[in-house]
mmCIF file of C-alpha atoms in Angstrom:
data_model
loop_
_atom_site.group_PDB
_atom_site.id
_atom_site.type_symbol
_atom_site.label_atom_id
_atom_site.label_comp_id
_atom_site.label_asym_id
_atom_site.label_seq_id
_atom_site.Cartn_x
_atom_site.Cartn_y
_atom_site.Cartn_z
ATOM 1 C CA MET A 1 48.995 -17.696 -68.031
ATOM 2 C CA ASP A 2 52.846 -17.653 -68.272
ATOM 3 C CA ASP A 3 54.236 -18.593 -71.405
ATOM 4 C CA PHE A 4 56.281 -21.703 -70.183
ATOM 5 C CA PHE A 5 52.963 -23.181 -68.755
ATOM 6 C CA LYS A 6 51.000 -22.407 -72.290
ATOM 7 C CA GLN A 7 53.237 -24.033 -74.268
ATOM 8 C CA THR A 8 53.851 -26.878 -72.322
ATOM 9 C CA LEU A 9 49.833 -27.363 -72.183
ATOM 10 C CA LEU A 10 49.685 -26.805 -76.148
ATOM 11 C CA TYR A 11 52.852 -29.217 -76.517
ATOM 12 C CA ASP A 12 50.958 -31.864 -74.191
ATOM 13 C CA PHE A 13 47.756 -31.607 -76.250
ATOM 14 C CA TYR A 14 48.639 -31.169 -79.677
ATOM 15 C CA GLY A 15 52.677 -32.019 -79.944
ATOM 16 C CA GLU A 16 51.961 -35.343 -81.579
ATOM 17 C CA LEU A 17 50.712 -33.163 -84.519
ATOM 18 C CA LEU A 18 54.460 -31.840 -84.832
ATOM 19 C CA THR A 19 56.969 -33.793 -87.123
ATOM 20 C CA SER A 20 59.471 -35.734 -85.221
ATOM 21 C CA HIS A 21 62.231 -33.585 -85.952
ATOM 22 C CA GLN A 22 60.141 -30.463 -84.630
ATOM 23 C CA LYS A 23 59.415 -32.803 -81.514
ATOM 24 C CA GLU A 24 63.079 -33.280 -80.868
ATOM 25 C CA ILE A 25 63.890 -29.494 -81.442
ATOM 26 C CA TYR A 26 60.976 -27.745 -79.246
ATOM 27 C CA GLU A 27 61.160 -30.439 -76.625
ATOM 28 C CA GLN A 28 65.288 -29.492 -76.194
ATOM 29 C CA SER A 29 64.519 -25.989 -76.475
ATOM 30 C CA VAL A 30 61.072 -25.386 -74.522
ATOM 31 C CA LEU A 31 60.996 -28.306 -72.117
ATOM 32 C CA GLU A 32 64.359 -29.044 -71.436
ATOM 33 C CA ASP A 33 65.517 -25.164 -71.515
ATOM 34 C CA LEU A 34 68.618 -26.188 -73.698
ATOM 35 C CA SER A 35 70.014 -23.148 -75.224
ATOM 36 C CA LEU A 36 69.880 -22.178 -78.972
ATOM 37 C CA GLY A 37 73.863 -22.725 -79.072
ATOM 38 C CA GLU A 38 73.462 -26.170 -77.779
ATOM 39 C CA ILE A 39 70.616 -27.358 -80.004
ATOM 40 C CA ALA A 40 71.953 -25.783 -83.040
ATOM 41 C CA GLN A 41 75.052 -27.681 -82.604
ATOM 42 C CA ALA A 42 73.787 -31.020 -81.645
ATOM 43 C CA ALA A 43 71.296 -30.902 -84.532
ATOM 44 C CA GLY A 44 73.632 -29.535 -87.544
ATOM 45 C CA ILE A 45 71.405 -26.206 -87.842
ATOM 46 C CA SER A 46 72.114 -22.937 -86.994
ATOM 47 C CA ARG A 47 71.112 -20.972 -84.205
ATOM 48 C CA GLN A 48 68.621 -18.905 -86.216
ATOM 49 C CA GLY A 49 67.445 -22.310 -87.683
ATOM 50 C CA VAL A 50 66.396 -23.248 -84.201
ATOM 51 C CA HIS A 51 64.803 -20.024 -83.183
ATOM 52 C CA ASP A 52 62.750 -20.077 -86.455
ATOM 53 C CA LEU A 53 61.637 -23.471 -86.084
ATOM 54 C CA VAL A 54 60.506 -23.241 -82.237
ATOM 55 C CA LYS A 55 58.748 -20.140 -82.986
ATOM 56 C CA ARG A 56 56.780 -21.770 -86.394
ATOM 57 C CA CYS A 57 56.156 -24.875 -83.647
ATOM 58 C CA ASP A 58 54.614 -22.202 -81.176
ATOM 59 C CA ARG A 59 52.359 -20.787 -83.964
ATOM 60 C CA THR A 60 51.425 -24.331 -85.390
ATOM 61 C CA LEU A 61 50.351 -25.607 -81.832
ATOM 62 C CA GLN A 62 48.319 -22.202 -81.209
ATOM 63 C CA GLY A 63 46.739 -22.660 -84.572
ATOM 64 C CA TYR A 64 45.325 -25.750 -83.669
ATOM 65 C CA GLU A 65 43.953 -24.663 -80.152
ATOM 66 C CA ASP A 66 42.404 -21.586 -82.400
ATOM 67 C CA LYS A 67 40.510 -24.197 -84.078
ATOM 68 C CA LEU A 68 39.661 -26.788 -81.809
ATOM 69 C CA HIS A 69 39.774 -25.029 -78.154
ATOM 70 C CA LEU A 70 40.444 -28.443 -76.259
ATOM 71 C CA VAL A 71 43.096 -26.658 -73.948
ATOM 72 C CA GLU A 72 40.637 -24.313 -73.035
ATOM 73 C CA LYS A 73 37.806 -26.893 -72.402
ATOM 74 C CA PHE A 74 40.277 -29.198 -70.364
ATOM 75 C CA LEU A 75 41.096 -26.389 -68.154
ATOM 76 C CA ALA A 76 37.489 -25.080 -67.580
ATOM 77 C CA VAL A 77 36.648 -28.740 -66.636
ATOM 78 C CA ARG A 78 39.678 -29.255 -64.458
ATOM 79 C CA GLU A 79 38.830 -26.001 -62.602
ATOM 80 C CA LYS A 80 35.332 -27.304 -61.950
ATOM 81 C CA VAL A 81 36.508 -30.649 -60.778
ATOM 82 C CA HIS A 82 38.667 -28.974 -58.290
ATOM 83 C CA ARG A 83 35.771 -26.917 -57.254
ATOM 84 C CA ILE A 84 33.983 -30.183 -55.976
ATOM 85 C CA GLY A 85 36.954 -30.979 -53.712
ATOM 86 C CA GLN A 86 36.453 -27.412 -52.474
ATOM 87 C CA VAL A 87 32.741 -27.737 -51.838
ATOM 88 C CA LEU A 88 33.464 -30.976 -49.796
ATOM 89 C CA ASP A 89 36.200 -28.906 -48.013
ATOM 90 C CA ARG A 90 34.072 -26.297 -47.252
ATOM 91 C CA TYR A 91 31.205 -28.054 -45.559
ATOM 92 C CA ASP A 92 33.482 -30.126 -43.481
ATOM 93 C CA PRO A 93 37.432 -30.367 -44.327
ATOM 94 C CA GLU A 94 37.466 -33.552 -42.136
ATOM 95 C CA ASP A 95 34.583 -35.373 -43.564
ATOM 96 C CA ASN A 96 35.779 -39.134 -43.509
ATOM 97 C CA SER A 97 32.303 -40.469 -44.480
ATOM 98 C CA GLN A 98 32.320 -42.996 -47.560
ATOM 99 C CA LEU A 99 30.472 -40.805 -49.867
ATOM 100 C CA ALA A 100 32.992 -37.985 -49.316
ATOM 101 C CA ARG A 101 35.769 -40.234 -49.842
ATOM 102 C CA GLU A 102 34.394 -41.781 -52.914
ATOM 103 C CA ILE A 103 33.775 -38.301 -54.414
ATOM 104 C CA ARG A 104 37.187 -37.248 -53.563
ATOM 105 C CA GLU A 105 38.734 -40.578 -55.116
ATOM 106 C CA ILE A 106 36.806 -39.900 -58.301
ATOM 107 C CA ALA A 107 37.655 -36.028 -58.659
ATOM 108 C CA ARG A 108 41.181 -37.118 -58.379
ATOM 109 C CA GLU A 109 40.966 -39.849 -61.087
ATOM 110 C CA ILE A 110 39.324 -37.191 -63.094
ATOM 111 C CA ILE A 111 42.396 -34.666 -62.381
ATOM 112 C CA ASP A 112 44.828 -37.227 -63.199
ATOM 113 C CA GLU A 113 43.116 -38.140 -66.389
ATOM 114 C CA LEU A 114 43.401 -34.500 -67.720
ATOM 115 C CA MET B 1 30.485 -47.431 -80.285
ATOM 116 C CA ASP B 2 28.397 -47.476 -83.107
ATOM 117 C CA ASP B 3 30.100 -45.815 -86.480
ATOM 118 C CA PHE B 4 27.693 -42.658 -86.307
ATOM 119 C CA PHE B 5 28.123 -42.073 -82.936
ATOM 120 C CA LYS B 6 32.159 -42.093 -83.291
ATOM 121 C CA GLN B 7 32.241 -40.337 -86.282
ATOM 122 C CA THR B 8 29.888 -37.642 -84.767
ATOM 123 C CA LEU B 9 32.498 -37.445 -81.811
ATOM 124 C CA LEU B 10 35.516 -37.478 -84.190
ATOM 125 C CA TYR B 11 34.004 -34.580 -86.041
ATOM 126 C CA ASP B 12 33.184 -32.543 -82.918
ATOM 127 C CA PHE B 13 36.664 -32.547 -81.851
ATOM 128 C CA TYR B 14 38.442 -32.461 -84.874
ATOM 129 C CA GLY B 15 36.152 -31.484 -87.581
ATOM 130 C CA GLU B 16 37.789 -28.011 -87.587
ATOM 131 C CA LEU B 17 40.955 -29.101 -88.928
ATOM 132 C CA LEU B 18 39.100 -30.344 -92.081
ATOM 133 C CA THR B 19 38.977 -27.979 -94.815
ATOM 134 C CA SER B 20 35.560 -26.072 -95.444
ATOM 135 C CA HIS B 21 34.742 -28.211 -98.207
ATOM 136 C CA GLN B 22 35.089 -31.462 -96.590
ATOM 137 C CA LYS B 23 33.231 -30.223 -93.709
ATOM 138 C CA GLU B 24 30.402 -29.139 -95.727
ATOM 139 C CA ILE B 25 30.135 -32.726 -97.762
ATOM 140 C CA TYR B 26 31.056 -34.686 -94.335
ATOM 141 C CA GLU B 27 28.107 -32.913 -92.597
ATOM 142 C CA GLN B 28 25.451 -33.212 -95.394
ATOM 143 C CA SER B 29 26.579 -37.234 -95.480
ATOM 144 C CA VAL B 30 27.402 -38.291 -92.265
ATOM 145 C CA LEU B 31 25.416 -35.637 -89.786
ATOM 146 C CA GLU B 32 22.455 -35.001 -92.335
ATOM 147 C CA ASP B 33 22.112 -38.260 -93.794
ATOM 148 C CA LEU B 34 21.742 -37.431 -97.344
ATOM 149 C CA SER B 35 22.059 -39.582 -99.784
ATOM 150 C CA LEU B 36 25.093 -39.691 -102.153
ATOM 151 C CA GLY B 37 23.221 -38.568 -105.364
ATOM 152 C CA GLU B 38 21.827 -35.768 -103.592
ATOM 153 C CA ILE B 39 25.098 -34.552 -102.268
ATOM 154 C CA ALA B 40 26.771 -35.130 -105.720
ATOM 155 C CA GLN B 41 24.375 -33.027 -107.350
ATOM 156 C CA ALA B 42 24.349 -30.475 -105.410
ATOM 157 C CA ALA B 43 28.423 -30.407 -105.088
ATOM 158 C CA GLY B 44 28.584 -30.767 -108.892
ATOM 159 C CA ILE B 45 31.036 -34.187 -108.040
ATOM 160 C CA SER B 46 30.229 -37.802 -108.896
ATOM 161 C CA ARG B 47 28.878 -40.152 -106.250
ATOM 162 C CA GLN B 48 31.889 -41.795 -106.310
ATOM 163 C CA GLY B 49 33.599 -38.598 -105.361
ATOM 164 C CA VAL B 50 31.569 -37.901 -102.388
ATOM 165 C CA HIS B 51 31.791 -41.246 -101.104
ATOM 166 C CA ASP B 52 35.563 -41.266 -101.525
ATOM 167 C CA LEU B 53 35.792 -37.743 -99.693
ATOM 168 C CA VAL B 54 33.668 -39.052 -96.981
ATOM 169 C CA LYS B 55 36.142 -42.139 -96.493
ATOM 170 C CA ARG B 56 39.028 -39.748 -96.732
ATOM 171 C CA CYS B 57 37.941 -37.785 -93.891
ATOM 172 C CA ASP B 58 36.982 -40.622 -91.629
ATOM 173 C CA ARG B 59 40.781 -41.327 -92.180
ATOM 174 C CA THR B 60 41.954 -38.073 -91.285
ATOM 175 C CA LEU B 61 39.656 -37.768 -88.387
ATOM 176 C CA GLN B 62 40.542 -41.101 -86.931
ATOM 177 C CA GLY B 63 44.411 -40.400 -87.887
ATOM 178 C CA TYR B 64 44.072 -37.443 -85.123
ATOM 179 C CA GLU B 65 42.436 -39.579 -82.550
ATOM 180 C CA ASP B 66 45.221 -41.914 -83.134
ATOM 181 C CA LYS B 67 47.559 -39.243 -82.231
ATOM 182 C CA LEU B 68 45.899 -37.192 -79.985
ATOM 183 C CA HIS B 69 43.438 -39.446 -78.060
ATOM 184 C CA LEU B 70 41.373 -36.379 -76.995
ATOM 185 C CA VAL B 71 38.039 -38.274 -77.534
ATOM 186 C CA GLU B 72 39.194 -41.093 -75.800
ATOM 187 C CA LYS B 73 40.099 -38.807 -72.758
ATOM 188 C CA PHE B 74 36.643 -37.156 -72.871
ATOM 189 C CA LEU B 75 34.755 -39.910 -72.520
ATOM 190 C CA ALA B 76 36.659 -41.304 -69.820
ATOM 191 C CA VAL B 77 36.451 -38.140 -67.912
ATOM 192 C CA ARG B 78 32.789 -37.910 -68.648
ATOM 193 C CA GLU B 79 32.111 -41.413 -67.530
ATOM 194 C CA LYS B 80 33.729 -40.580 -64.210
ATOM 195 C CA VAL B 81 31.821 -36.967 -63.862
ATOM 196 C CA HIS B 82 28.433 -39.401 -64.247
ATOM 197 C CA ARG B 83 30.016 -41.649 -61.325
ATOM 198 C CA ILE B 84 29.771 -38.972 -58.878
ATOM 199 C CA GLY B 85 26.013 -38.204 -59.599
ATOM 200 C CA GLN B 86 25.519 -42.005 -59.245
ATOM 201 C CA VAL B 87 27.294 -42.042 -55.977
ATOM 202 C CA LEU B 88 25.131 -39.485 -54.774
ATOM 203 C CA ASP B 89 22.303 -41.060 -55.940
ATOM 204 C CA ARG B 90 23.326 -44.407 -54.221
ATOM 205 C CA TYR B 91 23.710 -42.669 -50.583
ATOM 206 C CA ASP B 92 20.295 -40.708 -50.836
ATOM 207 C CA PRO B 93 18.611 -39.935 -54.472
ATOM 208 C CA GLU B 94 16.409 -37.748 -52.419
ATOM 209 C CA ASP B 95 19.423 -35.707 -50.791
ATOM 210 C CA ASN B 96 18.650 -32.000 -51.170
ATOM 211 C CA SER B 97 21.128 -30.616 -48.576
ATOM 212 C CA GLN B 98 23.142 -28.032 -50.158
ATOM 213 C CA LEU B 99 26.439 -30.065 -50.271
ATOM 214 C CA ALA B 100 24.835 -32.574 -52.725
ATOM 215 C CA ARG B 101 23.052 -29.414 -54.805
ATOM 216 C CA GLU B 102 26.227 -28.081 -55.296
ATOM 217 C CA ILE B 103 28.233 -31.190 -56.378
ATOM 218 C CA ARG B 104 25.426 -32.236 -58.835
ATOM 219 C CA GLU B 105 25.379 -28.561 -60.212
ATOM 220 C CA ILE B 106 29.115 -28.766 -60.904
ATOM 221 C CA ALA B 107 28.877 -32.150 -62.354
ATOM 222 C CA ARG B 108 26.101 -30.967 -64.643
ATOM 223 C CA GLU B 109 28.130 -27.984 -65.465
ATOM 224 C CA ILE B 110 31.245 -30.566 -66.633
ATOM 225 C CA ILE B 111 29.150 -32.686 -68.652
ATOM 226 C CA ASP B 112 28.014 -29.579 -70.501
ATOM 227 C CA GLU B 113 31.154 -28.513 -70.968
ATOM 228 C CA LEU B 114 32.218 -31.440 -72.562
#
């Protein structure tokens, strides 16, 4: 898993446990990919301060995952739900029976939920 | 959702964020259903202390859910995975085709994961 994808997932799951100040800086740095300088200037803190805050948030978020494993669990579930679609495809990718449509629809709803 | 089921689910998801002392008392009280008196005596604290600790843990766990909504998400996903089994049953509860078996097997794996 690349770092950005991992950071995004961890933030999706546990970001609400950060303070609003941490969230603001973390979003600017990681999700919006602003430079340390831009963020530092807007927030009135040093570039080093921004850098340290982001690293600390990474450790905090990873700490939640180390304890709760909820990202790991949801990735495993998502992979299995994808496999339901693949099983249907393998039997008949053109299958338009009501059964296949209903199962595909539920699988899609689950993926949207995750 | 009854209180016990809710407490159990919240503890399953977020219990690792409690301290080991909190976990020990909470498990004895909620999961093992020991009396306040028994727990108090074994832990060397007052019955009121046990009661307050359990209530505080309930609030802490609910606080995580209010922020993260992961139990809610999990229940919604589980309900949808059950629906996949129900759709297969409705079409043919005796369906023993490889397709139906594979999908049922994956659905079962997902439920076990959750």
